[in-house]
CSV table of N, CA and C in Angstrom, one decimal:
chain,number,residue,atom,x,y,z
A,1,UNK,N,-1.7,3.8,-15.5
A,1,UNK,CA,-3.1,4.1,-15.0
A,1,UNK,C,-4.0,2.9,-15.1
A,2,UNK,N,-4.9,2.8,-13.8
A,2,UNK,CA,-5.8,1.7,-14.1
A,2,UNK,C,-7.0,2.4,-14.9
A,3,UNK,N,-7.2,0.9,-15.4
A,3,UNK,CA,-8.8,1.3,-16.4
A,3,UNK,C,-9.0,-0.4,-16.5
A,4,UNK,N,-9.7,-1.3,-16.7
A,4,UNK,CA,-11.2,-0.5,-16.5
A,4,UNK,C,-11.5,-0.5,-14.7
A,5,UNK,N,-12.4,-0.3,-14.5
A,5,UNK,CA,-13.1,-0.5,-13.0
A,5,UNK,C,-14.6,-0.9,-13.0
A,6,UNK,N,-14.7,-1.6,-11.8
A,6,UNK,CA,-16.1,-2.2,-12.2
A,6,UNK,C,-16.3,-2.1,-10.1
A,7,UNK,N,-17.7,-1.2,-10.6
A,7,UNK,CA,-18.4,-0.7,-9.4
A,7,UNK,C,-19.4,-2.3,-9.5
A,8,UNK,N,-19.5,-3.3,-8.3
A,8,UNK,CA,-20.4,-4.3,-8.3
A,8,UNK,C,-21.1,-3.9,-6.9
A,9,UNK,N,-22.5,-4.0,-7.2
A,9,UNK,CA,-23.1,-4.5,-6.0
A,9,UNK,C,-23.9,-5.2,-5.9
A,10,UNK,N,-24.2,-6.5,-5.1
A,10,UNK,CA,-24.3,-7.7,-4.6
A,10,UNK,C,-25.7,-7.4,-3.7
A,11,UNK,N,-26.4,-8.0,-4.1
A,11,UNK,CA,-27.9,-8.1,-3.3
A,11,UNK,C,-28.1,-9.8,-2.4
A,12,UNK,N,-27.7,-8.8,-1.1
A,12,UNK,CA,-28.1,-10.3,-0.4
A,12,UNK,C,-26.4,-10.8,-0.5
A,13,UNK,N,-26.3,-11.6,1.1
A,13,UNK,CA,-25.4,-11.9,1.5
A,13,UNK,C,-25.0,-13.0,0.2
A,14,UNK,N,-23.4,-12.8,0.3
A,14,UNK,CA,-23.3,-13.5,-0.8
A,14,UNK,C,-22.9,-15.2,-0.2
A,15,UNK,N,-22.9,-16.2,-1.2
A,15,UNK,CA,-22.5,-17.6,-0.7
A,15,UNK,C,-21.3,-17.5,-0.2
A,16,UNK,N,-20.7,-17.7,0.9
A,16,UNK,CA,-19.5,-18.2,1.7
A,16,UNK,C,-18.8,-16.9,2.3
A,17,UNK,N,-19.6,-15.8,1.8
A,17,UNK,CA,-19.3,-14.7,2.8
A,17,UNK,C,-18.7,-13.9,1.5
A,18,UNK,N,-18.3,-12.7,2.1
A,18,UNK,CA,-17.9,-11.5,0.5
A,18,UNK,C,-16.2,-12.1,0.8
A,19,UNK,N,-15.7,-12.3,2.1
A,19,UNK,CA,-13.8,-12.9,1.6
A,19,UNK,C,-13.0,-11.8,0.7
A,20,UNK,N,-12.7,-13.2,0.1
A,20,UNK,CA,-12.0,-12.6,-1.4
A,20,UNK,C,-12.3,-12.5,-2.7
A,21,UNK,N,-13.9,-12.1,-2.0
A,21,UNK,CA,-15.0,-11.9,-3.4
A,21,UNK,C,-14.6,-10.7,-4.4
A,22,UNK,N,-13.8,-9.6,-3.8
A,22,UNK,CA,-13.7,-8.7,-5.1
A,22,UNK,C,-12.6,-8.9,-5.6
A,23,UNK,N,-11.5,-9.8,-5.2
A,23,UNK,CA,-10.8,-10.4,-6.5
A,23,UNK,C,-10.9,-11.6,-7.2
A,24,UNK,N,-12.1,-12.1,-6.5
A,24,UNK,CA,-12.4,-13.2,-7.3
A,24,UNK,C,-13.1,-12.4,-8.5
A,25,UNK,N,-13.8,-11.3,-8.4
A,25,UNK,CA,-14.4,-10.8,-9.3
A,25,UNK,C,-13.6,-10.1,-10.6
A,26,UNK,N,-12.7,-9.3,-9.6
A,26,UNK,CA,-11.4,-8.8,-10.5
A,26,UNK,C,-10.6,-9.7,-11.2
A,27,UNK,N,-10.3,-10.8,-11.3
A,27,UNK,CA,-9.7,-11.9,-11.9
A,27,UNK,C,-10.3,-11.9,-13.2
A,28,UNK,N,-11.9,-12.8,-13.1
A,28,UNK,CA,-12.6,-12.6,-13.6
A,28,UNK,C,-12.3,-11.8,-14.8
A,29,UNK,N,-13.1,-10.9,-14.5
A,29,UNK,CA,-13.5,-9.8,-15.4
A,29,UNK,C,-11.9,-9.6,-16.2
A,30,UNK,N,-10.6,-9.6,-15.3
A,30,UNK,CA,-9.5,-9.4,-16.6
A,30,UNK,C,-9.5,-10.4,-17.1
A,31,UNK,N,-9.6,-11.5,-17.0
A,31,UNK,CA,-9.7,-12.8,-18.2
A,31,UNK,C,-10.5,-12.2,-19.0
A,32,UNK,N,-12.0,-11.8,-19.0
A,32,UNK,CA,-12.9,-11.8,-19.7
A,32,UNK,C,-12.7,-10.1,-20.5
A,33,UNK,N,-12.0,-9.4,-19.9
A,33,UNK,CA,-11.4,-8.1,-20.8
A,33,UNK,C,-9.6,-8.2,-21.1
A,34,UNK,N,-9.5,-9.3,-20.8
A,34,UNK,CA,-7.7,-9.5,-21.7
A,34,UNK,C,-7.6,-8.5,-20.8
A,35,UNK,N,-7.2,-8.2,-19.7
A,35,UNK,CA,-6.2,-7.2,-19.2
A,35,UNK,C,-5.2,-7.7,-18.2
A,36,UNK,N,-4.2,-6.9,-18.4
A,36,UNK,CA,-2.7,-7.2,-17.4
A,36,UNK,C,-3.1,-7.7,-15.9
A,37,UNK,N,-2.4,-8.1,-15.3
A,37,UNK,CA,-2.1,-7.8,-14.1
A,37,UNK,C,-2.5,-6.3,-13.3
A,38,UNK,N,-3.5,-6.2,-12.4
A,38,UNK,CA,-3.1,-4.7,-11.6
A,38,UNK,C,-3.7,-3.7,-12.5
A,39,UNK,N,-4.6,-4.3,-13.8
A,39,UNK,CA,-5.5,-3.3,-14.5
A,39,UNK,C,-6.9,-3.3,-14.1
A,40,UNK,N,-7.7,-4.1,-13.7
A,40,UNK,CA,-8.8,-4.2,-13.5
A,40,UNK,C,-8.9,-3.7,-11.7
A,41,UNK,N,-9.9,-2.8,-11.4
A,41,UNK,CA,-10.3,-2.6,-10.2
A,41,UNK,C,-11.5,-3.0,-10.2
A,42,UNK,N,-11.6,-3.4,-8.8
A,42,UNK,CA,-13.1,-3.5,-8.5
A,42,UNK,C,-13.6,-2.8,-6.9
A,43,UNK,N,-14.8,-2.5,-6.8
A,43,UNK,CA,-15.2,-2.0,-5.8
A,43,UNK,C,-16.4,-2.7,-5.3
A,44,UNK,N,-16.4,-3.1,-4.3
A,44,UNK,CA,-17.8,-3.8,-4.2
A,44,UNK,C,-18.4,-3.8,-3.0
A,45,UNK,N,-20.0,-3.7,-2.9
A,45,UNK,CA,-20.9,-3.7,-2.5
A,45,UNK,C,-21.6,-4.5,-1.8
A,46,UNK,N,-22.2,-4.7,-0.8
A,46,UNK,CA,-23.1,-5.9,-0.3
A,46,UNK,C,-24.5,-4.9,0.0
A,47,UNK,N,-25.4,-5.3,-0.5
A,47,UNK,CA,-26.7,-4.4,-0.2
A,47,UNK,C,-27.8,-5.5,0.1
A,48,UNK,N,-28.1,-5.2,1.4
A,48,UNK,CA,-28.9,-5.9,2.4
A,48,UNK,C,-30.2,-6.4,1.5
A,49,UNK,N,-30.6,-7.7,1.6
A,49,UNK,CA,-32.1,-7.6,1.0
A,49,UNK,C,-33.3,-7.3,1.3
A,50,UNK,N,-32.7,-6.4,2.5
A,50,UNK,CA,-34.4,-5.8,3.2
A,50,UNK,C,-34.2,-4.5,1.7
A,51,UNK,N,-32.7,-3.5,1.9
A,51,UNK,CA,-33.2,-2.8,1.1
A,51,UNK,C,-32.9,-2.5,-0.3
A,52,UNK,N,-33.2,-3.6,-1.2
A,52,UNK,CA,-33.8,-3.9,-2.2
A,52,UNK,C,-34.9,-4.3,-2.6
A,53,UNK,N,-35.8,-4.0,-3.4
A,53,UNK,CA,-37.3,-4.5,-4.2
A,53,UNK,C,-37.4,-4.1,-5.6
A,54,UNK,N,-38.4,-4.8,-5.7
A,54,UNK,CA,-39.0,-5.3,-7.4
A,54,UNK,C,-41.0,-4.5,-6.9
A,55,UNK,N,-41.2,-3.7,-8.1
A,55,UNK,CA,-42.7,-4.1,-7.7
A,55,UNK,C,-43.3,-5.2,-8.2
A,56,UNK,N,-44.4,-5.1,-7.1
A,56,UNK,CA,-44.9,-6.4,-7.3
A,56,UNK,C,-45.3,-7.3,-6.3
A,57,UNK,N,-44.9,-6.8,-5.1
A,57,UNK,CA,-44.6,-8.0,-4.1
A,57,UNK,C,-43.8,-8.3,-4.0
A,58,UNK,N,-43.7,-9.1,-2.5
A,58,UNK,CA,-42.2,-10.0,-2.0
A,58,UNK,C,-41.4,-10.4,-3.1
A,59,UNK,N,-39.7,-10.5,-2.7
A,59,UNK,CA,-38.9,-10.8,-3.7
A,59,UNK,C,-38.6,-12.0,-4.0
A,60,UNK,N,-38.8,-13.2,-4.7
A,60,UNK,CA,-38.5,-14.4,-4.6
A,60,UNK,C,-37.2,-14.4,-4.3
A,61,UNK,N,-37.2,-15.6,-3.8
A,61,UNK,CA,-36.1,-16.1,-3.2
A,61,UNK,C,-35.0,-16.3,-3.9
A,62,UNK,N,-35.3,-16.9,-5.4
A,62,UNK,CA,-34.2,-16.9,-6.4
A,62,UNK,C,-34.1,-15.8,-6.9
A,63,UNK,N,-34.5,-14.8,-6.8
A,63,UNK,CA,-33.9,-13.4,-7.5
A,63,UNK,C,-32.8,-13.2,-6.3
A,64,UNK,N,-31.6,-13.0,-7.2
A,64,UNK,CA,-30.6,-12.8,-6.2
A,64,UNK,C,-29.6,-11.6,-7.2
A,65,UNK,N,-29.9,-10.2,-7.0
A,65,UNK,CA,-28.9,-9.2,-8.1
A,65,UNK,C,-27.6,-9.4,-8.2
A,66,UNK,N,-27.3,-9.0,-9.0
A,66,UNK,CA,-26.1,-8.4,-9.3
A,66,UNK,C,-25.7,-7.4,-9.8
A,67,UNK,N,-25.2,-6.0,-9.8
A,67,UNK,CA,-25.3,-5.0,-10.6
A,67,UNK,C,-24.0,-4.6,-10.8
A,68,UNK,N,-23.4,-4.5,-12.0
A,68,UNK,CA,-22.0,-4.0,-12.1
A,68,UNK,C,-21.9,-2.7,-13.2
A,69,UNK,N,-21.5,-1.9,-12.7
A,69,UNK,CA,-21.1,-1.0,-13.5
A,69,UNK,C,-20.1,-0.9,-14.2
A,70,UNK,N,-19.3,-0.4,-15.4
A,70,UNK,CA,-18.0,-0.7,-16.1
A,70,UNK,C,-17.9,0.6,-16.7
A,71,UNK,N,-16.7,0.8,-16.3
A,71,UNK,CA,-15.9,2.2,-17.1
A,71,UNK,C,-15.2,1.7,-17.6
A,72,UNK,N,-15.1,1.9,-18.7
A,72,UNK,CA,-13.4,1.9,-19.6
A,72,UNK,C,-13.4,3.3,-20.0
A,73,UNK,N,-12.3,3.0,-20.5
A,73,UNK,CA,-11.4,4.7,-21.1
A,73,UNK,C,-11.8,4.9,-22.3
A,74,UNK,N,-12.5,3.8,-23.1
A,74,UNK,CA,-12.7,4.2,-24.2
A,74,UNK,C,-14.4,2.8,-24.9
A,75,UNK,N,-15.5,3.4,-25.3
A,75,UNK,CA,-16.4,2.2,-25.4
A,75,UNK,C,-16.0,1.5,-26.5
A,76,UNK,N,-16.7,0.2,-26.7
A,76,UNK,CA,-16.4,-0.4,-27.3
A,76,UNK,C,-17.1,-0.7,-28.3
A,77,UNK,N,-17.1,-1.0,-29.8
A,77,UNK,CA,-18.4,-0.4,-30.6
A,77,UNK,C,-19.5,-2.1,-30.1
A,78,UNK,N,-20.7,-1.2,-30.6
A,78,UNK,CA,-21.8,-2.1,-30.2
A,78,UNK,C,-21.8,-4.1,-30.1
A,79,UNK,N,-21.1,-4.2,-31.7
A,79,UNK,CA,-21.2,-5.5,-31.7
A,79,UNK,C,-20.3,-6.3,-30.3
A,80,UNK,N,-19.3,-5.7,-30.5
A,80,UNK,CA,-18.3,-6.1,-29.4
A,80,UNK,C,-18.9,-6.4,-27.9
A,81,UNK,N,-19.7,-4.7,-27.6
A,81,UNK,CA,-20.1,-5.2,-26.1
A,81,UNK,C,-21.0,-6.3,-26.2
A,82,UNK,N,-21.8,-6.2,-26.8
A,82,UNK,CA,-23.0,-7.8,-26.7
A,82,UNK,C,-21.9,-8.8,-26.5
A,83,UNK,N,-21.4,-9.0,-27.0
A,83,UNK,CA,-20.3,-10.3,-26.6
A,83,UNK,C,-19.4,-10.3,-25.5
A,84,UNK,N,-19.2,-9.2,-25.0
A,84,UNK,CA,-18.4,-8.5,-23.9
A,84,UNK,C,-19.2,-8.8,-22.7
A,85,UNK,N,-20.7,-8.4,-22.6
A,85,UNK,CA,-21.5,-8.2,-21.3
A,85,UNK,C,-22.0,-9.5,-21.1
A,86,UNK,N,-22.2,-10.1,-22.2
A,86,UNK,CA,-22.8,-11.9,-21.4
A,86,UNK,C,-21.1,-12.4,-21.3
A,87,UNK,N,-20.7,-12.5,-21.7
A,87,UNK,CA,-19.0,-13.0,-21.2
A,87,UNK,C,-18.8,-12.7,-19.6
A,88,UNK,N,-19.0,-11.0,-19.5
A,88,UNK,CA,-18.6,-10.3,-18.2
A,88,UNK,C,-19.7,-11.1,-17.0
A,89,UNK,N,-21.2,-11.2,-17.4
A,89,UNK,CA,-22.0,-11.5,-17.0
A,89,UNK,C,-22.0,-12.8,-16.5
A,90,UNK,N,-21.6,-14.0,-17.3
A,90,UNK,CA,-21.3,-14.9,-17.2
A,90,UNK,C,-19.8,-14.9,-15.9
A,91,UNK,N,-19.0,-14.4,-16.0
A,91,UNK,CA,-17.9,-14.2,-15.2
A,91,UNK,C,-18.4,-14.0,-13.6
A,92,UNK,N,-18.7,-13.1,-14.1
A,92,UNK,CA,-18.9,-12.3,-12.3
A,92,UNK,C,-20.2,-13.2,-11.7
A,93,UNK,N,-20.4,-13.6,-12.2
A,93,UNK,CA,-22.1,-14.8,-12.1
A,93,UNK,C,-21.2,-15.7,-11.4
A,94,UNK,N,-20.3,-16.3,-12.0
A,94,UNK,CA,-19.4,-17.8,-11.7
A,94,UNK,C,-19.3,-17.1,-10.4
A,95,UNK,N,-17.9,-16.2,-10.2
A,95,UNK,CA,-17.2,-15.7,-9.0
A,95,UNK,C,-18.3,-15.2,-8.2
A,96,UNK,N,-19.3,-15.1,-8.4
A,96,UNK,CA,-20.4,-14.3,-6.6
A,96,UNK,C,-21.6,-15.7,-7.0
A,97,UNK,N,-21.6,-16.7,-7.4
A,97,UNK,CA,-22.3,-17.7,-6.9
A,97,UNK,C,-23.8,-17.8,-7.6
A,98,UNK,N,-23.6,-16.7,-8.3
A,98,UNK,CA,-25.3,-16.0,-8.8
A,98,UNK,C,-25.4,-16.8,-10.3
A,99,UNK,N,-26.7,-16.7,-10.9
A,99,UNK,CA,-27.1,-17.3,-12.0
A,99,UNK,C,-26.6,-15.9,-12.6
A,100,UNK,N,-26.2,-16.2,-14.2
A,100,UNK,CA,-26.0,-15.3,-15.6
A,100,UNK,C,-27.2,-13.9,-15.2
A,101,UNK,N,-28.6,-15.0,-15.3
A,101,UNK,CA,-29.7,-13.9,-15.9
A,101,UNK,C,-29.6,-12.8,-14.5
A,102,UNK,N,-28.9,-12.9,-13.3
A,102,UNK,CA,-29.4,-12.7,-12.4
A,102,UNK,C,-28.1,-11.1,-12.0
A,103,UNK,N,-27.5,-11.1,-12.8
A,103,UNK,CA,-26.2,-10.2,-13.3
A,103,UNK,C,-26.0,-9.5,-14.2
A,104,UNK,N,-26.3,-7.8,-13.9
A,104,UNK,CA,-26.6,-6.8,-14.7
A,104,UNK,C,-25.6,-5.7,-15.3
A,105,UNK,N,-25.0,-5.8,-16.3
A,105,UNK,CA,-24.0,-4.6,-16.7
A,105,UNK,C,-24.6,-3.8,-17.1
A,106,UNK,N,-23.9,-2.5,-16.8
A,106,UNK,CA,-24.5,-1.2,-17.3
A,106,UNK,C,-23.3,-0.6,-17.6
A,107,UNK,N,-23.1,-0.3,-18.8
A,107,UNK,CA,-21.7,1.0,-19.6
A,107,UNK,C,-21.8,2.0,-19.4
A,108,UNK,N,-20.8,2.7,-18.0
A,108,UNK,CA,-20.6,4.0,-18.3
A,108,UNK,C,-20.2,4.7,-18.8
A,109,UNK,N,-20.5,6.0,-19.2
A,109,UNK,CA,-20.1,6.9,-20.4
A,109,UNK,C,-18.3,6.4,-20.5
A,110,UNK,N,-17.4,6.8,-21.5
A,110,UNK,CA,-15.8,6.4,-21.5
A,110,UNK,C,-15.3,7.4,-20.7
A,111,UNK,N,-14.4,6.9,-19.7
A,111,UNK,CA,-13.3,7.7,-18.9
A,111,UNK,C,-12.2,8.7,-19.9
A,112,UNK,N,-12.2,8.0,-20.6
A,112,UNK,CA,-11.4,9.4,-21.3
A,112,UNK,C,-11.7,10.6,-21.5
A,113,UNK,N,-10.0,11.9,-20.2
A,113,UNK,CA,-11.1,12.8,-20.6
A,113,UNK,C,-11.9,13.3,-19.3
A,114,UNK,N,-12.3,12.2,-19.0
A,114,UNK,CA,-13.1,12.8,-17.6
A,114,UNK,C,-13.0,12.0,-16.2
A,115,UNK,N,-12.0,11.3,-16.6
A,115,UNK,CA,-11.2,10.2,-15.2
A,115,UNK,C,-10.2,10.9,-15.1
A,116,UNK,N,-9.5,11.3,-13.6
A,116,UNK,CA,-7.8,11.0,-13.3
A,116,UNK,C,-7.4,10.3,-12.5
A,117,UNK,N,-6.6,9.4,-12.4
A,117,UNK,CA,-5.6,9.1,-11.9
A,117,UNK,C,-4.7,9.3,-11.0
A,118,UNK,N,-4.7,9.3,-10.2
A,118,UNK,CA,-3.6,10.8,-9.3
A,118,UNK,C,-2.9,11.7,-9.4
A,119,UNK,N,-4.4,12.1,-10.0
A,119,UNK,CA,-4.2,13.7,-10.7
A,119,UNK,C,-4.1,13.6,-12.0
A,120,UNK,N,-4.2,12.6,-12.6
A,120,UNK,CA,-3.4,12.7,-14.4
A,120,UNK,C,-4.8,12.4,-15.0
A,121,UNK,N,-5.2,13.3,-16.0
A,121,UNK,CA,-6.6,12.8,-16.8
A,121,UNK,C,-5.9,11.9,-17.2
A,122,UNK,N,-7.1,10.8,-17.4
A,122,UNK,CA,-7.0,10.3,-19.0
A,122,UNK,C,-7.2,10.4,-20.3
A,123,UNK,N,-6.7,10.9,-21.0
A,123,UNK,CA,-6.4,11.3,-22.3
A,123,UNK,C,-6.1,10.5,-23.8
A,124,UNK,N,-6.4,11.3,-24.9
A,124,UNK,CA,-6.3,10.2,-26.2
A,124,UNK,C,-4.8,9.7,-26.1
């Protein structure tokens, strides 16, 4: 069964085109979560920068998002992610061309339990 998956989406065309940006991302992120081969999925997004905004006014030009979402099957306790999300942050930053600060994780609830697999929960 795959686990983890990471929903990214990308504000603004990305440098040299999206290619083989989501396994550059997927690479990534299994270095940075020790996973196998063929464990890490990624799904990814290009979201135009007409429609994105900040209030405030026009968006600077160096604001360039990143947003990834992360499921694992099981969370990780607190201390761990701090160390886990600027790692991940730092990762997917490298592979889409973007600065660290400019690259957002967000932990979704654990797949265990409430993910299947083709057809198979994931379970303890």
């Amino acid at each position: 069964m795959g686990m983890p998956i990471l929903q990214v989406e990308i504000v603004g065309k990305p440098e040299g085109g999206a290619g083989n940006l989501a396994r550059r991302i997927a690479d990534a992120a299994a270095e940075v979560l020790k996973a196998p081969p063929g464990r890490v999925w990624v799904r990814l997004r290009v979201l135009p920068r007409r429609d994105y905004a900040e209030c405030g006014g026009p968006l600077p030009a160096a604001v360039k998002p990143v947003f990834v979402n992360l499921l694992k099957a099981k969370a990780a306790p607190q201390k761990a992610r701090l160390k886990e999300s600027l790692a991940l942050a730092r990762a997917v930053g490298k592979a889409c061309a973007r600065p660290t600060e400019n690259v957002h994780v967000f932990y979704d609830p654990p797949g265990e339990g409430r993910a299947a697999f083709g057809g198979e929960l994931l379970e303890k």
